[in-house]
Short mmCIF file of C-alpha atoms and ligand atoms in Angstrom, two decimals:
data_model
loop_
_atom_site.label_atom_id
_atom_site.label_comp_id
_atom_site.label_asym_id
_atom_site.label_seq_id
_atom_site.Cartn_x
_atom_site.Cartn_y
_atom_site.Cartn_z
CA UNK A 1 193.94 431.72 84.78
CA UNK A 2 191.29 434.22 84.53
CA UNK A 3 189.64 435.80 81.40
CA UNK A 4 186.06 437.94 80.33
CA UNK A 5 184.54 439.16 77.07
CA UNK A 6 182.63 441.92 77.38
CA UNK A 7 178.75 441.48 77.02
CA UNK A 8 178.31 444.49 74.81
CA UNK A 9 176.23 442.94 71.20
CA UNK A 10 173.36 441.14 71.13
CA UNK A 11 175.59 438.22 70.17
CA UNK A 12 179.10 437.11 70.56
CA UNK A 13 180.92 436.79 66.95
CA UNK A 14 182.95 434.01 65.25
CA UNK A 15 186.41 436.13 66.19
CA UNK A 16 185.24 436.23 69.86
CA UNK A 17 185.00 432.44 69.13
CA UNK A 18 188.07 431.59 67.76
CA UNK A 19 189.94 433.74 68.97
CA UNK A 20 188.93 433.17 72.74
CA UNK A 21 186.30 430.84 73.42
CA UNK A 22 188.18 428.01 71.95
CA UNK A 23 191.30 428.87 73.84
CA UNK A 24 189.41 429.18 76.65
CA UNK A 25 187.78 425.80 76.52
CA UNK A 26 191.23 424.22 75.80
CA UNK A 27 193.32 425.93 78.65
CA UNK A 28 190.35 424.72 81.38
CA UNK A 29 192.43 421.22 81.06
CA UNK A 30 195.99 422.72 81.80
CA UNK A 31 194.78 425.52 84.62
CA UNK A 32 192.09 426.44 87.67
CA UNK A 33 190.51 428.40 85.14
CA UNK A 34 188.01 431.62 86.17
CA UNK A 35 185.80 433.11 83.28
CA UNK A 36 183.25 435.86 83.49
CA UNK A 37 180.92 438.51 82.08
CA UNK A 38 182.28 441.69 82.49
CA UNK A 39 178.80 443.73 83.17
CA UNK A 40 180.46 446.39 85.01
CA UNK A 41 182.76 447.06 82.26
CA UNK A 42 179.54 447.29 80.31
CA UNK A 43 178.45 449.89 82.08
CA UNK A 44 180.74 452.79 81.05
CA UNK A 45 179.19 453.83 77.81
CA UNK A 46 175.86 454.95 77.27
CA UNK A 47 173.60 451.31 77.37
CA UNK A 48 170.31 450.21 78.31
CA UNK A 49 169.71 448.07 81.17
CA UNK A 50 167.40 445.73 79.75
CA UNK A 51 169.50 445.08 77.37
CA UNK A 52 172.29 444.54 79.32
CA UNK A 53 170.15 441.97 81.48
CA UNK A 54 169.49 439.87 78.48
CA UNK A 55 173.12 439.98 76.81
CA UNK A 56 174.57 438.85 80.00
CA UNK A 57 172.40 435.53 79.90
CA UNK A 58 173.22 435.64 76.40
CA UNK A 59 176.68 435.98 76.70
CA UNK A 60 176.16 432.84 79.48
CA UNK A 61 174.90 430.85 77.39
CA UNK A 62 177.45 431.55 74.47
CA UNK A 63 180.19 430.70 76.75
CA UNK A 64 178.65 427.65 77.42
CA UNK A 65 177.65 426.30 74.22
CA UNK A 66 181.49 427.30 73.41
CA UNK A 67 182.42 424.51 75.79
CA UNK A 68 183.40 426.12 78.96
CA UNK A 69 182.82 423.20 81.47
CA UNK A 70 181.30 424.66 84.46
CA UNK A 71 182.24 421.44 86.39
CA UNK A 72 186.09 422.43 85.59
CA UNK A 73 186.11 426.30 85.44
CA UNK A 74 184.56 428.78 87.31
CA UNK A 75 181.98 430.63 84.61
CA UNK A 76 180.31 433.98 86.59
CA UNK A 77 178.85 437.37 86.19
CA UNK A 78 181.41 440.16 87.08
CA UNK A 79 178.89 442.16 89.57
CA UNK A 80 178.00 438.70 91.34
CA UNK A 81 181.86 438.63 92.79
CA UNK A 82 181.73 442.51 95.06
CA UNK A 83 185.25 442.12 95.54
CA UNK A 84 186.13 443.01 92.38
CA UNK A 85 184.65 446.93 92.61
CA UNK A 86 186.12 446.88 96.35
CA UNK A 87 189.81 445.84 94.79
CA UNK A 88 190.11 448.74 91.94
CA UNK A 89 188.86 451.20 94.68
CA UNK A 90 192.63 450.17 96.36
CA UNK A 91 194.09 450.22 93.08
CA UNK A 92 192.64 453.30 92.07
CA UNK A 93 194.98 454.49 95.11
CA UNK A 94 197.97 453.41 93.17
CA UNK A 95 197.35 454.06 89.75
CA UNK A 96 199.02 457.64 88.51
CA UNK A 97 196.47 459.83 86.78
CA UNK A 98 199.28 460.21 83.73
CA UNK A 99 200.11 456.19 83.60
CA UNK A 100 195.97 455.75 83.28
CA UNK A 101 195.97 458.85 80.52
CA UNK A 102 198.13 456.65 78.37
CA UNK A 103 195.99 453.59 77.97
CA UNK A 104 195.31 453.72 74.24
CA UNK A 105 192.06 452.05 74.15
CA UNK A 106 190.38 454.89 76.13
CA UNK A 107 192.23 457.39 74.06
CA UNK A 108 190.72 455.91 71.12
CA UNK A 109 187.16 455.11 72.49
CA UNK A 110 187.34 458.62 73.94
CA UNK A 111 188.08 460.04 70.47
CA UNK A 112 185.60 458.61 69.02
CA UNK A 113 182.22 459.91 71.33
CA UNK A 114 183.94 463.37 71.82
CA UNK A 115 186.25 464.21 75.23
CA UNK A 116 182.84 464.88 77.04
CA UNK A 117 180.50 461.85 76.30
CA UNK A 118 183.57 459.79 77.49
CA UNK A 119 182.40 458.45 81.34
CA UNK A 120 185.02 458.72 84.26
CA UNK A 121 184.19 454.81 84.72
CA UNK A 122 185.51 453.99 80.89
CA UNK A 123 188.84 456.44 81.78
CA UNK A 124 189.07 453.94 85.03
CA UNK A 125 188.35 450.97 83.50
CA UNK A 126 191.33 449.51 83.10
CA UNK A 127 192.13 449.33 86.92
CA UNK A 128 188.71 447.69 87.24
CA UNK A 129 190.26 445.16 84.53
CA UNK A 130 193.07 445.29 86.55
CA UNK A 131 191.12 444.08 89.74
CA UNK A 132 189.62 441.12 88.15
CA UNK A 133 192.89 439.76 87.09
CA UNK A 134 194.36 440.42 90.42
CA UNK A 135 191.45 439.50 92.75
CA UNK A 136 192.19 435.63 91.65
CA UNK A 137 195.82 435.69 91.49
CA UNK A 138 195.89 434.70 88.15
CA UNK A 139 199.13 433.92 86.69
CA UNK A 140 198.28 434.04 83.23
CA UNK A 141 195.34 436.11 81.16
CA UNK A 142 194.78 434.89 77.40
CA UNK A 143 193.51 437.99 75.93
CA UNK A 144 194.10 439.75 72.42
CA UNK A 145 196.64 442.12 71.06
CA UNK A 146 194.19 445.11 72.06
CA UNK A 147 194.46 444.33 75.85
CA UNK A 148 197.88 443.94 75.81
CA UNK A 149 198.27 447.07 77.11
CA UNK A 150 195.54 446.69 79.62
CA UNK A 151 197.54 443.47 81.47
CA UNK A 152 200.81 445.45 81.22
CA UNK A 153 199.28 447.96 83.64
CA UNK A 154 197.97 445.39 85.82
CA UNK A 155 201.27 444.02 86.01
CA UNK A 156 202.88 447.30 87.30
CA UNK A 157 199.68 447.95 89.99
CA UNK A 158 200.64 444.50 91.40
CA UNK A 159 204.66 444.98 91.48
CA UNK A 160 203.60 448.78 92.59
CA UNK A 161 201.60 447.53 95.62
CA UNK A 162 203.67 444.42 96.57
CA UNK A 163 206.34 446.78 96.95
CA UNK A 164 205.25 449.49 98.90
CA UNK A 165 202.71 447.39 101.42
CA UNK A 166 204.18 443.74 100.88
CA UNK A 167 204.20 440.66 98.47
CA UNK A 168 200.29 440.30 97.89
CA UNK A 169 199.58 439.66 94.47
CA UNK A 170 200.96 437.07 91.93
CA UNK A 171 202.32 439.53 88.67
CA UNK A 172 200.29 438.16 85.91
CA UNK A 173 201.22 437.36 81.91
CA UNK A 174 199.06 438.29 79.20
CA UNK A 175 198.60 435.05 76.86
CA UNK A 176 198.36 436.72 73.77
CA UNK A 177 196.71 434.52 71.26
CA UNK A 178 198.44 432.88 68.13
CA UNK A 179 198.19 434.43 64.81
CA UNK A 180 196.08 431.44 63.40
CA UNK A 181 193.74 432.40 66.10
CA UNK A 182 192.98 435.93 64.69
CA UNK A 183 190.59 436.11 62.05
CA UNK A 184 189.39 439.37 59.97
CA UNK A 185 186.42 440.68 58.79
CA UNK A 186 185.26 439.33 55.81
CA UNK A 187 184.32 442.79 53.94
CA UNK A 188 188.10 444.33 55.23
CA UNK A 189 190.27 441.43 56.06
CA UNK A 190 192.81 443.94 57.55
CA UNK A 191 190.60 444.70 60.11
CA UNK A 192 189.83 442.34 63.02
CA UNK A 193 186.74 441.07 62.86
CA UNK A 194 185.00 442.98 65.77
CA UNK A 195 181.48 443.43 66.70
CA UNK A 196 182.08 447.16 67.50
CA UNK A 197 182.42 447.53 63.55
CA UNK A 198 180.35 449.90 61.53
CA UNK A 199 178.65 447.47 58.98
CA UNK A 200 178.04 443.92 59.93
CA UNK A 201 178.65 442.84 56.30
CA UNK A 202 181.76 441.14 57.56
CA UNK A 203 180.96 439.43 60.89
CA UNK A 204 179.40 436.55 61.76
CA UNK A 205 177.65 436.45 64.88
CA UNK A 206 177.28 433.39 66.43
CA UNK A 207 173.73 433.84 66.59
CA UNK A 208 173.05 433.97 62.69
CA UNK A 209 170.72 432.07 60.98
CA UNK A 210 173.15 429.18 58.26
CA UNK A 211 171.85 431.01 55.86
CA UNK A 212 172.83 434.46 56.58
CA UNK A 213 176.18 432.87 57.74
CA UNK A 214 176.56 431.20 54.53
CA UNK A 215 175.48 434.55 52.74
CA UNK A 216 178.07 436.60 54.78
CA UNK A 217 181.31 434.46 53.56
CA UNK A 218 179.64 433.78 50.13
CA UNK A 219 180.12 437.98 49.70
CA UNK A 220 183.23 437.71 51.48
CA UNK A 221 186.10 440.47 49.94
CA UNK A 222 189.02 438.29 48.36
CA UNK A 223 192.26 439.36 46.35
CA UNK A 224 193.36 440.20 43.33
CA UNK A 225 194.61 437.23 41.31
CA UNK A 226 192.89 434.10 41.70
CA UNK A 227 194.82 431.31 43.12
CA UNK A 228 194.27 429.62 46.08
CA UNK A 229 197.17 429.69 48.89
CA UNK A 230 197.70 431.22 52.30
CA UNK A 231 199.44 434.26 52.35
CA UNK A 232 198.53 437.20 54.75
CA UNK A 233 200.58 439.54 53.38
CA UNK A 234 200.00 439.44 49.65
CA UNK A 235 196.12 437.36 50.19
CA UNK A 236 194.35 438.74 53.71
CA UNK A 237 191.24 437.92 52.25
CA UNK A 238 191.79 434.34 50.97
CA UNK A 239 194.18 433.35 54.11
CA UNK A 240 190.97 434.95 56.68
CA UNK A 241 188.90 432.37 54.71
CA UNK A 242 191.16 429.37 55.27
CA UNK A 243 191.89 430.27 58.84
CA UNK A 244 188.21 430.35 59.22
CA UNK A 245 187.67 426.80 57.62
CA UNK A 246 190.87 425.28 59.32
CA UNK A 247 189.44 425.95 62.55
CA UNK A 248 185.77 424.91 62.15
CA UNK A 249 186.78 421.82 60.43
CA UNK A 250 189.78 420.74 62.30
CA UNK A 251 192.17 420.18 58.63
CA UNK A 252 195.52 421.99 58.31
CA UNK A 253 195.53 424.56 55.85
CA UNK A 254 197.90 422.58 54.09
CA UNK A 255 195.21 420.13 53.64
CA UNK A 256 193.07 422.76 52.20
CA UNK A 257 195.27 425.04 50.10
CA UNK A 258 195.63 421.17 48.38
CA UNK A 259 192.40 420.31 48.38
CA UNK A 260 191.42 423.72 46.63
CA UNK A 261 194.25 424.16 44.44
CA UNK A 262 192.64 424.23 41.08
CA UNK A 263 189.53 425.60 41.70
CA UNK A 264 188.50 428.83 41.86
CA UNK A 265 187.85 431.64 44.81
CA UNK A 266 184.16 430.88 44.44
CA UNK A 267 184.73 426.98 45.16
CA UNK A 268 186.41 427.73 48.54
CA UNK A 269 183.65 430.22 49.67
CA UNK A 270 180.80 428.22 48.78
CA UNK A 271 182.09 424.99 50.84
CA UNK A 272 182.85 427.33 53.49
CA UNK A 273 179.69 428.92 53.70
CA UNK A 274 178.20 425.51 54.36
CA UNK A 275 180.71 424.93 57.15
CA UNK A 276 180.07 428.19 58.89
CA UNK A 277 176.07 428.10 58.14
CA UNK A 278 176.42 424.14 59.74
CA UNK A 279 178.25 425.79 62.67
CA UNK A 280 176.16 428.37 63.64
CA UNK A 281 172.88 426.17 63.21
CA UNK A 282 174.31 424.39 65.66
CA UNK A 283 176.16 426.36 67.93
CA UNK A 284 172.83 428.34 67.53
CA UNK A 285 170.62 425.52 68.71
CA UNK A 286 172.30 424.84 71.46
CA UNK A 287 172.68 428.49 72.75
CA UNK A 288 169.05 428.41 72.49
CA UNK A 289 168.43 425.28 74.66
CA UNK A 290 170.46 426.58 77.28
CA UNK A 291 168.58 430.32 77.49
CA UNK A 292 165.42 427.87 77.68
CA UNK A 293 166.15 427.00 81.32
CA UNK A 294 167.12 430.24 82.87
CA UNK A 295 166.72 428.42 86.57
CA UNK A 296 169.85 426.06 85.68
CA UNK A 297 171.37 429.59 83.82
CA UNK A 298 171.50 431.46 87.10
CA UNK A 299 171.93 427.82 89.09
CA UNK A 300 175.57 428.12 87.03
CA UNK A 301 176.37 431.29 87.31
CA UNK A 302 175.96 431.16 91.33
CA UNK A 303 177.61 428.35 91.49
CA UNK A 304 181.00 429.95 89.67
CA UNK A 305 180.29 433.06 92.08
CA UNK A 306 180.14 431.33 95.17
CA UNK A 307 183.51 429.47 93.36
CA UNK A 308 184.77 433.15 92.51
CA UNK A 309 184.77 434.23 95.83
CA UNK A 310 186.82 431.45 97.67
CA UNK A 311 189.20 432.92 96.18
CA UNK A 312 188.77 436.84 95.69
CA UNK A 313 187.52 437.27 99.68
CA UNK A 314 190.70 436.09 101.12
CA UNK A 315 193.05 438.35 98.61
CA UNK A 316 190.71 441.44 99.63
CA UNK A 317 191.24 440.47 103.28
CA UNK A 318 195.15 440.45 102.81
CA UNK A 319 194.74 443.45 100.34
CA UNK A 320 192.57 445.75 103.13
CA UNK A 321 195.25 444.18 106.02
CA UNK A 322 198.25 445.63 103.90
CA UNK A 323 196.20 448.57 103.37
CA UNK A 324 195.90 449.54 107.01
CA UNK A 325 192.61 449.79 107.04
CA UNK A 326 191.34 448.35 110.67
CA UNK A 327 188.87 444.83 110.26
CA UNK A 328 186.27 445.31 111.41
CA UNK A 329 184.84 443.34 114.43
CA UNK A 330 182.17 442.47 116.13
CA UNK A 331 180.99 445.39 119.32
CA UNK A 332 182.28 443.63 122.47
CA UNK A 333 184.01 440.99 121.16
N1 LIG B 401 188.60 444.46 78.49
C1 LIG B 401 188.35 443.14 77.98
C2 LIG B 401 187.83 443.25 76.55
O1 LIG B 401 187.28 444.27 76.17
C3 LIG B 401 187.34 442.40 78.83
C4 LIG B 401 187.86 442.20 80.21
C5 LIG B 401 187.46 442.84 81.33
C6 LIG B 401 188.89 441.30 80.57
N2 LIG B 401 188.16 442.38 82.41
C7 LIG B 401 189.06 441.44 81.98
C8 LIG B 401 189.69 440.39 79.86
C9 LIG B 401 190.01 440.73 82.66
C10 LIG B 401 190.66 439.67 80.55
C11 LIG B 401 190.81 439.83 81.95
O2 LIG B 401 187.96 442.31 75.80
#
């Protein structure tokens, strides 16, 4: 099993947390789990490479404090593992200019900066993505709705090239996330929460202070009416909050639609500001203990490369072999 999150904010958010990390941390027991930091992906809008440097150790550290077990799961930095750029070369190979064209998330990103601003490495991004799932052989890739897409492609590179050079890659499966999983933005709770979002009224970062936490969800937008019970449809706002709660606090939501029954919208987000604001303090804390001691930082990391590449250098060997390319050898041997 093989995910990333991409190390693109100064901070990973709440929904990255619950929505991945958490998974993540639970799925290391059931598979040979691989997790990383895609910095190449990084790479294909405008960014500055400080910054990059220090969001990467960041985003380490995040991981970690999550509870990915380095002793269980591989945890490494994308551009540590070469194989991975050397893989979507080959796929590139394979992948129609049309069938990349149609991936919605470049369409959209695209929009967004203008046709021109938009890199060639963000239009071939997803066959990069496509590379890290396939490099490992990963049967199954928890991800969210928005890559969806992303893993369906990878899915048709690997039939694509099995078929025309011979069975080399396992065909993955997205793991798409469960509902409960997803949580909203707290100023438009029909909105993921995301930290590409224009105001960050409505996310939490995981590196927040309790109080700005607890200030966040205090000013959270809720519904019309004024009873307490979890609805998505009719209540986004209300049903984000108990999600949100449910998680951090391991209680049904059940438990806490009872609980908070007769009380009012203000109750709920007060109590649950002091949840999130005791989360983050800690979560917080121990991010901060682990950037400390950058030697044992990198010590990890190199140790889920060197981990990494057991198993990507031996698919690249059989990938370049199918490929016809000649190995190379030694002069006069
Ligand atoms: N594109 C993913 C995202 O934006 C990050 C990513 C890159 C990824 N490579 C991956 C996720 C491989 C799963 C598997 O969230």
């Amino acid at each position: 099993m093989l995910s990333g999150a991409q190390p693109t904010a100064d901070s990973y958010h709440l929904g990255n947390y619950i929505g991945a990390f958490r998974q993540w941390v639970a799925l290391q027991d059931e598979f040979e789990a691989f997790y990383f930091i895609p910095d190449l992906h990084a790479i294909t809008v405008e960014y500055d490479p400080a910054l990059l440097r220090e969001r990467t150790y960041v985003a380490a550290a995040q991981m970690l404090a999550a509870g990915v077990d380095p002793s269980r799961s591989a945890l490494f930095v994308q551009s540590h593992v070469p194989e991975h750029a050397q893989l979507a070369w080959v796929l590139g190979g394979v992948t129609g200019f049309g069938e990349a064209s149609r991936m919605t998330q470049f369409k959209d990103k695209s929009a967004r900066g203008g046709q021109d601003s938009a890199s060639v490495g963000l239009f071939t991004y997803p066959i990069l993505m496509a590379a890290d799932i396939l490099v490992y052989q990963a049967d199954k890739v928890p991800v969210g709705e928005d890559q969806r897409q992303h893993v369906e492609l990878t899915r048709n590179l690997a039939q694509r090239f099995n078929h025309r050079f011979g069975e080399t890659f396992t065909v993955p499966e997205a793991h798409i996330v469960r509902a409960t999983a997803k949580i909203y933005d707290l100023q438009d709770p029909t909105s993921k929460m995301s930290g590409s979002s224009a105001s960050h009224a409505g996310v939490i970062d995981l590196s927040d202070t309790a109080k700005q936490a607890a200030k966040k969800v205090r000013s959270a937008v809720t519904d019309s009416g004024a009873e307490i019970r979890f609805d998505p449809e009719q209540k986004p706002g209300i049903s984000n909050l108990l999600t949100i709660f449910s998680v951090l606090t391991d209680r049904s939501v059940d438990d806490l639609v009872a609980e908070f029954a007769d009380q009012q919208y203000g109750h709920l987000k007060v109590a649950l500001g002091e949840v999130v604001g005791d989360f983050v303090q800690q979560f917080g804390s121990r991010t901060r203990e682990l950037l400390e001691d950058r030697g044992e930082l990198d010590r990890i990391l190199a140790e889920g490369a060197a981990r990494a590449r057991e198993v990507a250098v031996p698919t690249l060997a059989a990938v370049y072999e199918a490929s016809g390319f000649v190995a190379p050898r030694p002069a006069g041997a």
